[in-house]
């Protein structure tokens, strides 16, 4: 399965990273930085639907999405267009991402940044803090309950948010049990990569209103946004629809119904 491949790749990458900078050294680097102020989740609490716009070069299901990839310009365009936050793919093998992209983007935008990667080791959370991420992704389909709880504690200690991603009712229950404050429901099945917008619509009612609800994947137009707004979604994470647009500012305005 694709998710298993992504996890295996991430584990190899972490082991290689540890040989260059040990876990203890990475911890020291992370805690030497000022504690974050949870700006990612605080920003998503603004009235109306917040837009998390993704900087993504490729994906396992679609291959190369952006041959030309001026990631700094893209991030700045998102910010100028009114994005609440930016999501940056850092997974290198299947998404052609890089931690370097995130670090560089952090220098040119003022809005919060989510590191979009496949977290399989606590090392990656400390590393995310060091490279400038304001939030990390924790996938319920990849991690057991105790591990997610532990990773949430680490994130809290560093002052960064965790977007806990679910795809099923069982995973929603897991996210709630570990105390997630931000739950993202992925409309894409990470085992088959099939997409169904109805997934987040049907699961929305199971997440209490005090917990931020993010709809992820498969959002194409302002009609989809209108439906999600009516459903009570707090934020949407949009990648491919924006990355394939020549004029990203115009595309985001259109999604907003402006």
Tab-separated table of C-alpha atoms in Angstrom:
chain	number	residue	atom	x	y	z
A	1	UNK	CA	0.000	0.000	0.000
A	2	UNK	CA	1.087	3.561	-0.710
A	3	UNK	CA	0.940	4.634	2.944
A	4	UNK	CA	3.218	1.755	3.921
A	5	UNK	CA	5.728	2.813	1.251
A	6	UNK	CA	5.660	6.395	2.495
A	7	UNK	CA	6.188	5.248	6.077
A	8	UNK	CA	9.071	2.961	5.147
A	9	UNK	CA	10.715	5.758	3.183
A	10	UNK	CA	10.315	8.159	6.116
A	11	UNK	CA	11.900	5.686	8.535
A	12	UNK	CA	14.949	5.292	6.288
A	13	UNK	CA	15.225	9.055	5.953
A	14	UNK	CA	15.087	9.549	9.726
A	15	UNK	CA	17.804	6.975	10.347
A	16	UNK	CA	20.033	8.703	7.818
A	17	UNK	CA	19.335	12.088	9.433
A	18	UNK	CA	20.205	10.734	12.885
A	19	UNK	CA	23.615	9.669	11.635
A	20	UNK	CA	24.322	13.305	10.764
A	21	UNK	CA	22.619	14.940	13.783
A	22	UNK	CA	21.679	12.700	16.710
A	23	UNK	CA	18.266	12.781	18.396
A	24	UNK	CA	19.764	14.427	21.487
A	25	UNK	CA	21.476	17.085	19.388
A	26	UNK	CA	18.257	17.789	17.456
A	27	UNK	CA	16.350	18.093	20.754
A	28	UNK	CA	18.878	20.631	22.020
A	29	UNK	CA	18.580	22.637	18.818
A	30	UNK	CA	14.781	22.623	19.069
A	31	UNK	CA	14.622	23.651	22.719
A	32	UNK	CA	17.250	26.345	22.189
A	33	UNK	CA	14.695	28.168	20.031
A	34	UNK	CA	11.933	30.329	21.561
A	35	UNK	CA	8.812	28.324	22.369
A	36	UNK	CA	6.148	28.738	19.714
A	37	UNK	CA	2.791	30.403	20.349
A	38	UNK	CA	0.580	27.866	18.549
A	39	UNK	CA	-0.029	30.437	15.807
A	40	UNK	CA	-1.233	27.787	13.339
A	41	UNK	CA	-4.280	26.732	15.336
A	42	UNK	CA	-4.928	30.246	16.657
A	43	UNK	CA	-5.063	31.554	13.087
A	44	UNK	CA	-7.587	28.875	12.117
A	45	UNK	CA	-9.930	30.098	14.853
A	46	UNK	CA	-10.662	33.253	12.857
A	47	UNK	CA	-14.299	33.698	11.690
A	48	UNK	CA	-15.282	31.991	8.430
A	49	UNK	CA	-13.383	29.315	6.534
A	50	UNK	CA	-9.596	29.601	6.655
A	51	UNK	CA	-7.542	28.552	3.631
A	52	UNK	CA	-4.395	26.472	4.084
A	53	UNK	CA	-2.662	26.643	0.707
A	54	UNK	CA	-0.166	23.975	-0.228
A	55	UNK	CA	3.233	24.270	-1.873
A	56	UNK	CA	3.645	20.911	-3.601
A	57	UNK	CA	5.739	19.843	-6.573
A	58	UNK	CA	4.494	16.259	-7.014
A	59	UNK	CA	2.420	13.448	-5.534
A	60	UNK	CA	2.476	9.622	-5.776
A	61	UNK	CA	-0.897	9.545	-7.520
A	62	UNK	CA	-0.406	12.432	-9.989
A	63	UNK	CA	3.368	12.488	-10.523
A	64	UNK	CA	4.922	15.886	-11.214
A	65	UNK	CA	2.309	18.596	-10.673
A	66	UNK	CA	4.568	21.607	-11.185
A	67	UNK	CA	7.515	21.257	-13.559
A	68	UNK	CA	8.331	24.895	-12.916
A	69	UNK	CA	8.477	25.196	-9.131
A	70	UNK	CA	9.312	28.715	-7.877
A	71	UNK	CA	8.290	27.781	-4.336
A	72	UNK	CA	9.141	31.166	-2.811
A	73	UNK	CA	7.030	33.034	-5.354
A	74	UNK	CA	4.182	30.573	-4.866
A	75	UNK	CA	4.226	31.019	-1.078
A	76	UNK	CA	4.286	34.807	-1.382
A	77	UNK	CA	1.426	34.698	-3.889
A	78	UNK	CA	-0.640	32.618	-1.452
A	79	UNK	CA	0.027	35.087	1.353
A	80	UNK	CA	-0.871	38.071	-0.850
A	81	UNK	CA	-4.080	36.313	-1.904
A	82	UNK	CA	-5.228	35.961	1.697
A	83	UNK	CA	-4.181	32.450	2.669
A	84	UNK	CA	-4.413	31.904	6.429
A	85	UNK	CA	-1.557	29.379	6.477
A	86	UNK	CA	0.785	27.620	4.096
A	87	UNK	CA	1.378	23.873	3.918
A	88	UNK	CA	4.794	22.819	2.617
A	89	UNK	CA	5.533	19.283	1.413
A	90	UNK	CA	8.926	18.193	2.718
A	91	UNK	CA	8.738	14.485	1.788
A	92	UNK	CA	11.493	14.080	-0.841
A	93	UNK	CA	11.006	10.711	-2.523
A	94	UNK	CA	7.358	10.641	-3.595
A	95	UNK	CA	6.373	14.319	-3.303
A	96	UNK	CA	9.742	15.798	-4.374
A	97	UNK	CA	9.663	18.027	-1.305
A	98	UNK	CA	12.466	19.347	0.867
A	99	UNK	CA	13.028	20.776	4.347
A	100	UNK	CA	14.994	23.461	2.565
A	101	UNK	CA	11.800	24.666	0.861
A	102	UNK	CA	10.129	25.197	4.239
A	103	UNK	CA	13.115	26.972	5.787
A	104	UNK	CA	13.364	29.334	2.835
A	105	UNK	CA	9.620	30.023	2.750
A	106	UNK	CA	9.681	30.784	6.475
A	107	UNK	CA	12.011	33.706	5.742
A	108	UNK	CA	9.686	35.386	3.246
A	109	UNK	CA	6.155	34.956	4.674
A	110	UNK	CA	4.576	36.017	7.955
A	111	UNK	CA	1.705	33.521	8.078
A	112	UNK	CA	2.015	30.134	9.868
A	113	UNK	CA	3.519	27.131	8.092
A	114	UNK	CA	2.461	23.498	8.353
A	115	UNK	CA	5.126	20.919	7.602
A	116	UNK	CA	3.410	18.277	5.456
A	117	UNK	CA	5.340	15.041	5.880
A	118	UNK	CA	4.877	11.510	7.173
A	119	UNK	CA	5.817	11.610	10.845
A	120	UNK	CA	7.021	8.224	12.077
A	121	UNK	CA	9.602	9.278	14.671
A	122	UNK	CA	9.772	11.959	17.372
A	123	UNK	CA	12.972	13.150	15.709
A	124	UNK	CA	10.888	14.665	12.908
A	125	UNK	CA	8.950	16.887	15.329
A	126	UNK	CA	12.129	18.388	16.779
A	127	UNK	CA	13.467	18.770	13.252
A	128	UNK	CA	10.241	20.512	12.176
A	129	UNK	CA	10.735	23.065	14.952
A	130	UNK	CA	14.348	23.635	13.905
A	131	UNK	CA	13.517	24.245	10.237
A	132	UNK	CA	10.789	26.734	11.148
A	133	UNK	CA	7.483	24.830	11.048
A	134	UNK	CA	4.589	26.120	13.137
A	135	UNK	CA	2.681	22.833	12.860
A	136	UNK	CA	3.269	19.163	12.067
A	137	UNK	CA	1.080	16.451	10.573
A	138	UNK	CA	0.243	13.327	12.589
A	139	UNK	CA	-1.646	10.664	10.619
A	140	UNK	CA	-3.933	8.327	12.573
A	141	UNK	CA	-3.605	5.639	9.914
A	142	UNK	CA	0.146	5.616	10.452
A	143	UNK	CA	0.499	5.949	14.221
A	144	UNK	CA	-1.011	4.150	17.212
A	145	UNK	CA	-2.829	5.976	19.993
A	146	UNK	CA	0.066	6.046	22.476
A	147	UNK	CA	2.471	7.360	19.842
A	148	UNK	CA	0.135	10.177	18.782
A	149	UNK	CA	-0.358	11.142	22.424
A	150	UNK	CA	3.400	11.228	22.940
A	151	UNK	CA	3.961	13.292	19.786
A	152	UNK	CA	1.255	15.752	20.846
A	153	UNK	CA	3.071	16.258	24.155
A	154	UNK	CA	6.337	16.952	22.335
A	155	UNK	CA	4.595	19.415	20.021
A	156	UNK	CA	2.986	21.175	22.986
A	157	UNK	CA	6.326	21.455	24.778
A	158	UNK	CA	7.806	23.095	21.669
A	159	UNK	CA	4.830	25.393	21.197
A	160	UNK	CA	3.901	24.042	17.764
A	161	UNK	CA	0.505	22.753	16.683
A	162	UNK	CA	-0.349	19.272	15.468
A	163	UNK	CA	-2.844	18.622	12.700
A	164	UNK	CA	-4.106	15.132	13.549
A	165	UNK	CA	-5.368	13.558	10.350
A	166	UNK	CA	-8.171	10.997	10.163
A	167	UNK	CA	-10.017	9.302	7.324
A	168	UNK	CA	-12.540	7.071	9.120
A	169	UNK	CA	-14.879	7.218	12.121
A	170	UNK	CA	-12.511	4.951	14.045
A	171	UNK	CA	-9.633	7.336	13.390
A	172	UNK	CA	-11.774	10.314	14.464
A	173	UNK	CA	-12.370	8.508	17.764
A	174	UNK	CA	-8.623	7.945	18.123
A	175	UNK	CA	-7.884	11.632	17.461
A	176	UNK	CA	-10.455	12.717	20.041
A	177	UNK	CA	-9.190	10.244	22.619
A	178	UNK	CA	-5.615	11.557	22.456
A	179	UNK	CA	-6.801	15.147	22.872
A	180	UNK	CA	-6.242	16.561	19.376
A	181	UNK	CA	-7.146	20.259	19.131
A	182	UNK	CA	-7.003	20.299	15.326
A	183	UNK	CA	-8.452	17.369	13.384
A	184	UNK	CA	-8.080	17.129	9.636
A	185	UNK	CA	-10.294	14.754	7.711
A	186	UNK	CA	-8.643	13.613	4.516
A	187	UNK	CA	-11.050	12.983	1.672
A	188	UNK	CA	-8.268	11.003	0.046
A	189	UNK	CA	-7.915	7.398	1.151
A	190	UNK	CA	-4.151	7.114	1.711
A	191	UNK	CA	-4.298	3.374	1.076
A	192	UNK	CA	-5.904	3.636	-2.377
A	193	UNK	CA	-5.585	7.403	-3.100
A	194	UNK	CA	-9.275	7.544	-4.095
A	195	UNK	CA	-10.950	10.877	-3.260
A	196	UNK	CA	-14.482	11.504	-1.986
A	197	UNK	CA	-15.512	14.950	-0.685
A	198	UNK	CA	-18.462	13.380	1.127
A	199	UNK	CA	-16.037	11.816	3.587
A	200	UNK	CA	-15.411	14.986	5.598
A	201	UNK	CA	-19.045	16.059	5.273
A	202	UNK	CA	-20.287	12.822	6.831
A	203	UNK	CA	-17.684	12.872	9.637
A	204	UNK	CA	-18.015	16.545	10.606
A	205	UNK	CA	-20.816	15.973	13.120
A	206	UNK	CA	-18.668	13.617	15.179
A	207	UNK	CA	-16.107	16.307	16.006
A	208	UNK	CA	-17.082	18.781	18.778
A	209	UNK	CA	-17.298	22.431	17.731
A	210	UNK	CA	-14.512	23.487	20.114
A	211	UNK	CA	-12.072	21.340	18.114
A	212	UNK	CA	-10.880	22.778	14.819
A	213	UNK	CA	-12.026	20.772	11.795
A	214	UNK	CA	-9.979	20.885	8.598
A	215	UNK	CA	-11.199	19.415	5.301
A	216	UNK	CA	-8.346	18.056	3.185
A	217	UNK	CA	-8.091	16.982	-0.474
A	218	UNK	CA	-10.523	16.922	-3.369
A	219	UNK	CA	-11.675	20.543	-3.003
A	220	UNK	CA	-11.959	21.965	-6.518
A	221	UNK	CA	-14.223	25.016	-6.644
A	222	UNK	CA	-16.327	27.582	-4.777
A	223	UNK	CA	-19.323	25.222	-4.793
A	224	UNK	CA	-17.302	22.721	-2.757
A	225	UNK	CA	-16.295	25.514	-0.371
A	226	UNK	CA	-19.919	26.599	0.036
A	227	UNK	CA	-20.966	23.054	0.925
A	228	UNK	CA	-18.125	22.705	3.432
A	229	UNK	CA	-18.952	26.079	4.981
A	230	UNK	CA	-22.550	24.972	5.440
A	231	UNK	CA	-21.275	21.767	7.042
A	232	UNK	CA	-19.360	23.774	9.648
A	233	UNK	CA	-15.809	23.211	8.477
A	234	UNK	CA	-13.276	25.616	10.030
A	235	UNK	CA	-10.561	25.358	7.379
A	236	UNK	CA	-9.715	23.745	4.064
A	237	UNK	CA	-6.336	22.481	2.898
A	238	UNK	CA	-5.992	22.848	-0.857
A	239	UNK	CA	-3.029	21.706	-2.913
A	240	UNK	CA	-3.409	20.459	-6.455
A	241	UNK	CA	-6.229	22.797	-7.502
A	242	UNK	CA	-4.032	25.787	-6.667
A	243	UNK	CA	-0.707	24.321	-7.797
A	244	UNK	CA	-2.099	23.671	-11.286
A	245	UNK	CA	-3.368	27.263	-11.597
A	246	UNK	CA	-1.217	29.750	-13.493
A	247	UNK	CA	-2.695	32.657	-11.527
A	248	UNK	CA	-2.881	31.363	-7.967
A	249	UNK	CA	-4.211	34.615	-6.553
A	250	UNK	CA	-7.130	34.542	-8.994
A	251	UNK	CA	-7.711	30.841	-8.290
A	252	UNK	CA	-7.877	31.446	-4.529
A	253	UNK	CA	-10.228	34.397	-5.022
A	254	UNK	CA	-12.473	32.183	-7.137
A	255	UNK	CA	-12.466	29.464	-4.459
A	256	UNK	CA	-13.481	32.079	-1.917
A	257	UNK	CA	-16.366	33.076	-4.180
A	258	UNK	CA	-15.017	36.600	-4.598
